[in-house]
Amino acid sequence: MSHAWGYSAENGPEKWVTKLPHRRWVPASPPSTIVPADASYDAGLKPLCLKYDAKDCIDILNNGHSFQVTILTEGLQTDPISGVYRLKQFHFHWGGAERSWLRLHLVHWNTKYPSFGEAASKSDGLAVVGVFLKVNRAENAQLQKVLDTFDAIKTKGTQTTFPGFDPTTLLPGCLDYWTYDGSLTTPPLLESVTWIVCKETISVSPAQMASFRALQFSGAGEAACCMVDNYRPPQPLKGRAVKASFQ
Ligand SMILES: CNS(=O)(=O)c1c(F)c(F)c(SCCO)c(F)c1F
Ligand SMILES: [Zn+2]
């Protein structure tokens, strides 16, 4: 299951499981909303320490599911649970008609493995930092630098250079977080993700939200299909514990 999946009725999340080879159950995937009351404070969790270098940021690509900013080498950062993880790329998911929302995912891989591909198949292989974006009046100047490339990546398969962007500028001021074990939220839904979700949100304006929704799932010359609702609906926790780095 590679290029065939998408977010339409024909190839969307309801269809993904049927196409996954050898899967007897729907893999666990993080809930889209965390119930703070269900999380338990874990004093052993280390502060989230994210260190990136703007020079490692190289390009931005519309991959037909979202857009991703690819990191050339990697900005080292220390995972709050264990080990050293390197940033591979970051991307967004967004949805909601009336009450729009966005989510930023910074995808890291565990450097105990020789490559991202190797790490992606290991239970401790990936760490995804998630940041919720709230749509309100505030225009996010750093995010606008990403949106300024959208004219060049409107359709699937288009990309442009994106040098010198520091992903830390998209992070909230406070890095308190929840963490739980889960999976990719897109096929192949590998259960190799330590989710690290920031408690604090960042803001995005309605005009900026509209820019995301003007991107297209479709390629140049195809019937235009606006990129909206590119997310997997919430999945049950299935007994997994959600730990909090804060009280
Ligand atoms: C966390 N969100 S996700 O599941 O949708 C997701 C994603 F969209 C990605 F693109 C990648 S990296 C694939 C090779 O570049 C990834 F690891 C992910 F976990
Ligand atoms: Zn994602």
Short mmCIF file of C-alpha atoms and ligand atoms in Angstrom, two decimals:
data_model
loop_
_atom_site.label_atom_id
_atom_site.label_comp_id
_atom_site.label_asym_id
_atom_site.label_seq_id
_atom_site.Cartn_x
_atom_site.Cartn_y
_atom_site.Cartn_z
CA MET A 1 0.00 0.00 0.00
CA SER A 2 1.94 3.02 -1.16
CA HIS A 3 0.60 5.50 -3.72
CA ALA A 4 -2.95 4.03 -3.70
CA TRP A 5 -4.05 5.35 -0.32
CA GLY A 6 -5.62 8.76 0.24
CA TYR A 7 -8.41 10.46 2.16
CA SER A 8 -11.38 10.01 -0.19
CA ALA A 9 -14.32 7.64 0.33
CA GLU A 10 -12.69 5.26 -2.15
CA ASN A 11 -9.16 5.14 -0.68
CA GLY A 12 -9.45 6.79 2.75
CA PRO A 13 -8.83 5.55 6.34
CA GLU A 14 -11.80 3.15 6.28
CA LYS A 15 -10.15 1.33 3.39
CA TRP A 16 -6.56 1.36 4.66
CA VAL A 17 -6.84 -1.67 6.90
CA THR A 18 -8.27 -3.85 4.15
CA LYS A 19 -5.21 -3.17 2.00
CA LEU A 20 -2.55 -3.71 4.70
CA PRO A 21 -0.79 -7.05 4.17
CA HIS A 22 -1.01 -9.67 6.94
CA ARG A 23 -2.89 -7.40 9.36
CA ARG A 24 -5.40 -9.17 11.61
CA TRP A 25 -6.34 -6.05 13.56
CA VAL A 26 -6.41 -2.31 13.16
CA PRO A 27 -3.02 -1.11 14.47
CA ALA A 28 -3.15 1.15 17.47
CA SER A 29 -2.89 4.75 16.49
CA PRO A 30 -2.91 7.76 18.81
CA PRO A 31 -6.26 9.39 19.62
CA SER A 32 -6.58 12.78 18.02
CA THR A 33 -7.47 14.34 21.34
CA ILE A 34 -5.89 13.51 24.64
CA VAL A 35 -8.12 13.51 27.71
CA PRO A 36 -5.83 15.29 30.20
CA ALA A 37 -7.64 13.71 33.14
CA ASP A 38 -6.71 10.24 31.82
CA ALA A 39 -2.99 11.06 31.71
CA SER A 40 -0.75 10.34 34.67
CA TYR A 41 2.19 12.55 35.65
CA ASP A 42 5.53 10.75 35.28
CA ALA A 43 8.37 12.48 37.17
CA GLY A 44 10.85 10.31 35.23
CA LEU A 45 10.07 12.02 31.92
CA LYS A 46 12.84 14.36 30.85
CA PRO A 47 12.19 17.86 29.48
CA LEU A 48 11.65 17.95 25.74
CA CYS A 49 14.94 19.17 24.31
CA LEU A 50 14.70 19.96 20.59
CA LYS A 51 17.78 21.27 18.84
CA TYR A 52 17.69 21.81 15.08
CA ASP A 53 19.95 23.70 12.70
CA ALA A 54 18.31 25.91 10.07
CA LYS A 55 21.00 24.93 7.57
CA ASP A 56 19.68 21.34 7.56
CA CYS A 57 16.34 22.41 6.10
CA ILE A 58 16.39 21.92 2.35
CA ASP A 59 13.10 21.63 0.52
CA ILE A 60 9.32 21.47 0.71
CA LEU A 61 7.24 18.96 -1.26
CA ASN A 62 3.53 18.39 -1.93
CA ASN A 63 3.39 14.59 -1.64
CA GLY A 64 -0.29 14.32 -2.47
CA HIS A 65 -1.26 13.64 1.16
CA SER A 66 0.16 16.74 2.86
CA PHE A 67 3.30 18.74 2.30
CA GLN A 68 6.58 17.91 4.02
CA VAL A 69 9.67 19.94 4.78
CA THR A 70 12.66 17.63 4.38
CA ILE A 71 15.72 17.87 6.58
CA LEU A 72 19.03 17.11 4.83
CA THR A 73 21.21 15.86 7.60
CA GLU A 74 19.59 16.04 10.96
CA GLY A 75 19.40 18.38 13.87
CA LEU A 76 20.22 16.23 16.87
CA GLN A 77 17.79 16.30 19.71
CA THR A 78 17.40 14.32 22.87
CA ASP A 79 14.27 12.29 23.19
CA PRO A 80 12.62 12.83 26.59
CA ILE A 81 12.20 9.11 27.08
CA SER A 82 15.52 7.64 25.93
CA GLY A 83 18.12 7.81 23.19
CA VAL A 84 18.92 10.41 20.57
CA TYR A 85 16.46 11.01 17.75
CA ARG A 86 17.09 12.96 14.55
CA LEU A 87 14.56 15.05 12.64
CA LYS A 88 13.66 13.55 9.26
CA GLN A 89 10.85 15.86 8.15
CA PHE A 90 7.87 17.80 9.36
CA HIS A 91 4.38 18.01 7.90
CA PHE A 92 0.84 18.97 8.84
CA HIS A 93 -2.66 17.47 8.95
CA TRP A 94 -5.76 19.62 8.96
CA GLY A 95 -9.53 19.36 8.88
CA GLY A 96 -12.88 20.55 10.15
CA ALA A 97 -15.25 22.69 8.12
CA GLU A 98 -16.77 25.05 10.65
CA ARG A 99 -14.20 24.66 13.41
CA SER A 100 -10.95 24.18 11.49
CA TRP A 101 -7.91 22.69 13.17
CA LEU A 102 -4.33 21.84 12.22
CA ARG A 103 -1.65 19.62 13.62
CA LEU A 104 2.11 19.85 13.09
CA HIS A 105 4.08 16.59 13.15
CA LEU A 106 7.87 16.65 13.49
CA VAL A 107 9.07 13.14 12.57
CA HIS A 108 12.29 11.89 14.19
CA TRP A 109 14.11 8.57 13.96
CA ASN A 110 16.18 6.77 16.60
CA THR A 111 19.89 7.01 15.78
CA LYS A 112 20.52 3.57 17.31
CA TYR A 113 19.36 2.35 13.87
CA PRO A 114 21.39 2.97 10.69
CA SER A 115 18.61 4.76 8.79
CA PHE A 116 15.07 6.16 8.96
CA GLY A 117 13.77 3.18 6.96
CA GLU A 118 15.32 0.73 9.41
CA ALA A 119 14.04 2.68 12.40
CA ALA A 120 10.49 2.94 11.02
CA SER A 121 9.99 -0.82 11.49
CA LYS A 122 11.19 -0.89 15.13
CA SER A 123 8.92 -0.31 18.13
CA ASP A 124 11.31 2.37 19.46
CA GLY A 125 12.29 3.60 16.02
CA LEU A 126 10.35 6.84 15.60
CA ALA A 127 9.37 9.79 17.77
CA VAL A 128 6.81 12.26 16.47
CA VAL A 129 6.41 15.61 18.20
CA GLY A 130 2.87 16.87 17.69
CA VAL A 131 1.78 20.48 18.07
CA PHE A 132 -1.86 21.54 17.86
CA LEU A 133 -2.51 24.77 15.99
CA LYS A 134 -5.46 26.92 17.08
CA VAL A 135 -7.22 29.00 14.44
CA ASN A 136 -7.69 32.50 15.84
CA ARG A 137 -6.87 36.07 14.95
CA ALA A 138 -3.13 35.73 15.46
CA GLU A 139 -1.03 35.57 12.29
CA ASN A 140 2.00 33.31 12.88
CA ALA A 141 4.94 35.04 11.16
CA GLN A 142 7.22 31.97 11.23
CA LEU A 143 4.50 29.74 9.81
CA GLN A 144 3.92 32.36 7.10
CA LYS A 145 7.43 31.56 5.76
CA VAL A 146 6.16 28.01 5.09
CA LEU A 147 2.93 29.27 3.53
CA ASP A 148 4.82 31.63 1.25
CA THR A 149 6.03 28.55 -0.68
CA PHE A 150 2.50 27.22 -1.32
CA ASP A 151 2.16 28.78 -4.77
CA ALA A 152 5.12 26.63 -5.86
CA ILE A 153 3.78 23.37 -4.34
CA LYS A 154 0.05 23.65 -5.11
CA THR A 155 -0.25 20.23 -6.76
CA LYS A 156 0.93 16.70 -5.99
CA GLY A 157 4.57 16.07 -6.85
CA THR A 158 5.64 19.72 -6.94
CA GLN A 159 8.46 20.91 -4.70
CA THR A 160 10.68 23.89 -4.18
CA THR A 161 13.80 24.74 -2.20
CA PHE A 162 13.23 25.85 1.36
CA PRO A 163 16.64 26.67 2.84
CA GLY A 164 17.44 28.12 6.23
CA PHE A 165 14.17 27.51 8.08
CA ASP A 166 14.49 26.62 11.79
CA PRO A 167 11.64 24.26 12.83
CA THR A 168 12.02 25.28 16.48
CA THR A 169 10.40 28.60 15.53
CA LEU A 170 7.11 26.67 15.12
CA LEU A 171 7.18 25.26 18.64
CA PRO A 172 5.18 26.71 21.55
CA GLY A 173 7.03 28.54 24.31
CA CYS A 174 6.26 25.86 26.90
CA LEU A 175 7.27 22.29 25.94
CA ASP A 176 5.22 20.41 28.55
CA TYR A 177 3.97 17.26 26.81
CA TRP A 178 1.96 14.06 26.91
CA THR A 179 3.53 10.88 25.58
CA TYR A 180 2.20 7.45 24.57
CA ASP A 181 3.15 4.62 22.23
CA GLY A 182 1.34 4.47 18.92
CA SER A 183 1.70 4.22 15.18
CA LEU A 184 2.03 6.18 12.01
CA THR A 185 -1.32 7.78 11.18
CA THR A 186 -0.83 7.00 7.50
CA PRO A 187 -0.18 3.68 5.78
CA PRO A 188 1.63 1.43 6.50
CA LEU A 189 0.45 2.41 10.03
CA LEU A 190 3.62 0.98 11.53
CA GLU A 191 3.49 0.71 15.31
CA SER A 192 6.88 2.34 15.75
CA VAL A 193 6.00 5.79 17.06
CA THR A 194 6.59 7.31 20.48
CA TRP A 195 4.10 10.17 20.39
CA ILE A 196 5.11 13.38 22.15
CA VAL A 197 2.26 15.88 22.06
CA CYS A 198 2.82 19.42 23.32
CA LYS A 199 0.27 20.72 25.82
CA GLU A 200 0.55 24.30 24.54
CA THR A 201 -0.75 25.26 21.10
CA ILE A 202 0.45 27.78 18.55
CA SER A 203 -1.86 30.14 16.64
CA VAL A 204 -2.76 30.39 12.99
CA SER A 205 -5.08 32.94 11.38
CA PRO A 206 -8.19 32.10 9.31
CA ALA A 207 -6.39 33.44 6.22
CA GLN A 208 -3.45 31.12 6.91
CA MET A 209 -5.85 28.21 7.42
CA ALA A 210 -7.39 29.01 4.02
CA SER A 211 -3.92 28.75 2.44
CA PHE A 212 -3.58 25.14 3.67
CA ARG A 213 -6.99 24.28 2.23
CA ALA A 214 -6.02 25.75 -1.15
CA LEU A 215 -3.30 23.12 -1.64
CA GLN A 216 -4.38 20.17 -3.79
CA PHE A 217 -4.28 16.39 -3.39
CA SER A 218 -4.39 16.23 -7.19
CA GLY A 219 -1.54 16.59 -9.63
CA ALA A 220 -1.14 19.22 -12.35
CA GLY A 221 -3.57 18.55 -15.21
CA GLU A 222 -5.84 16.39 -13.01
CA ALA A 223 -9.28 17.45 -11.79
CA ALA A 224 -8.50 19.81 -8.89
CA CYS A 225 -9.14 18.27 -5.47
CA CYS A 226 -8.51 20.58 -2.51
CA MET A 227 -6.31 19.20 0.26
CA VAL A 228 -8.65 19.08 3.25
CA ASP A 229 -9.31 16.54 6.02
CA ASN A 230 -5.97 14.80 5.47
CA TYR A 231 -6.04 13.00 8.80
CA ARG A 232 -6.91 9.64 10.27
CA PRO A 233 -9.94 9.77 12.60
CA PRO A 234 -9.28 9.13 16.29
CA GLN A 235 -8.52 5.55 17.30
CA PRO A 236 -9.17 4.09 20.77
CA LEU A 237 -6.27 4.04 23.22
CA LYS A 238 -6.79 0.25 23.67
CA GLY A 239 -5.39 0.25 27.18
CA ARG A 240 -2.26 2.27 26.39
CA ALA A 241 -1.15 4.67 29.14
CA VAL A 242 -0.79 8.38 28.43
CA LYS A 243 1.97 9.92 30.57
CA ALA A 244 2.34 13.64 31.26
CA SER A 245 5.62 15.50 31.77
CA PHE A 246 3.80 18.06 33.90
CA GLN A 247 1.49 18.07 36.91
C1 LIG B 1 3.03 11.17 12.09
N1 LIG B 1 2.21 11.41 10.92
S1 LIG B 1 2.17 10.32 9.81
O1 LIG B 1 1.91 9.02 10.36
O2 LIG B 1 1.23 10.78 8.88
C2 LIG B 1 3.74 10.24 9.03
C3 LIG B 1 3.93 10.80 7.81
F1 LIG B 1 2.94 11.47 7.18
C4 LIG B 1 5.17 10.73 7.20
F2 LIG B 1 5.36 11.30 5.98
C5 LIG B 1 6.22 10.07 7.80
S2 LIG B 1 7.81 9.99 7.06
C6 LIG B 1 7.61 8.88 5.71
C7 LIG B 1 8.86 8.99 4.84
O3 LIG B 1 9.16 10.31 4.56
C8 LIG B 1 6.02 9.50 9.02
F3 LIG B 1 7.04 8.86 9.62
C9 LIG B 1 4.80 9.59 9.64
F4 LIG B 1 4.65 9.03 10.87
ZN ZN B 2 1.53 13.21 10.50
#
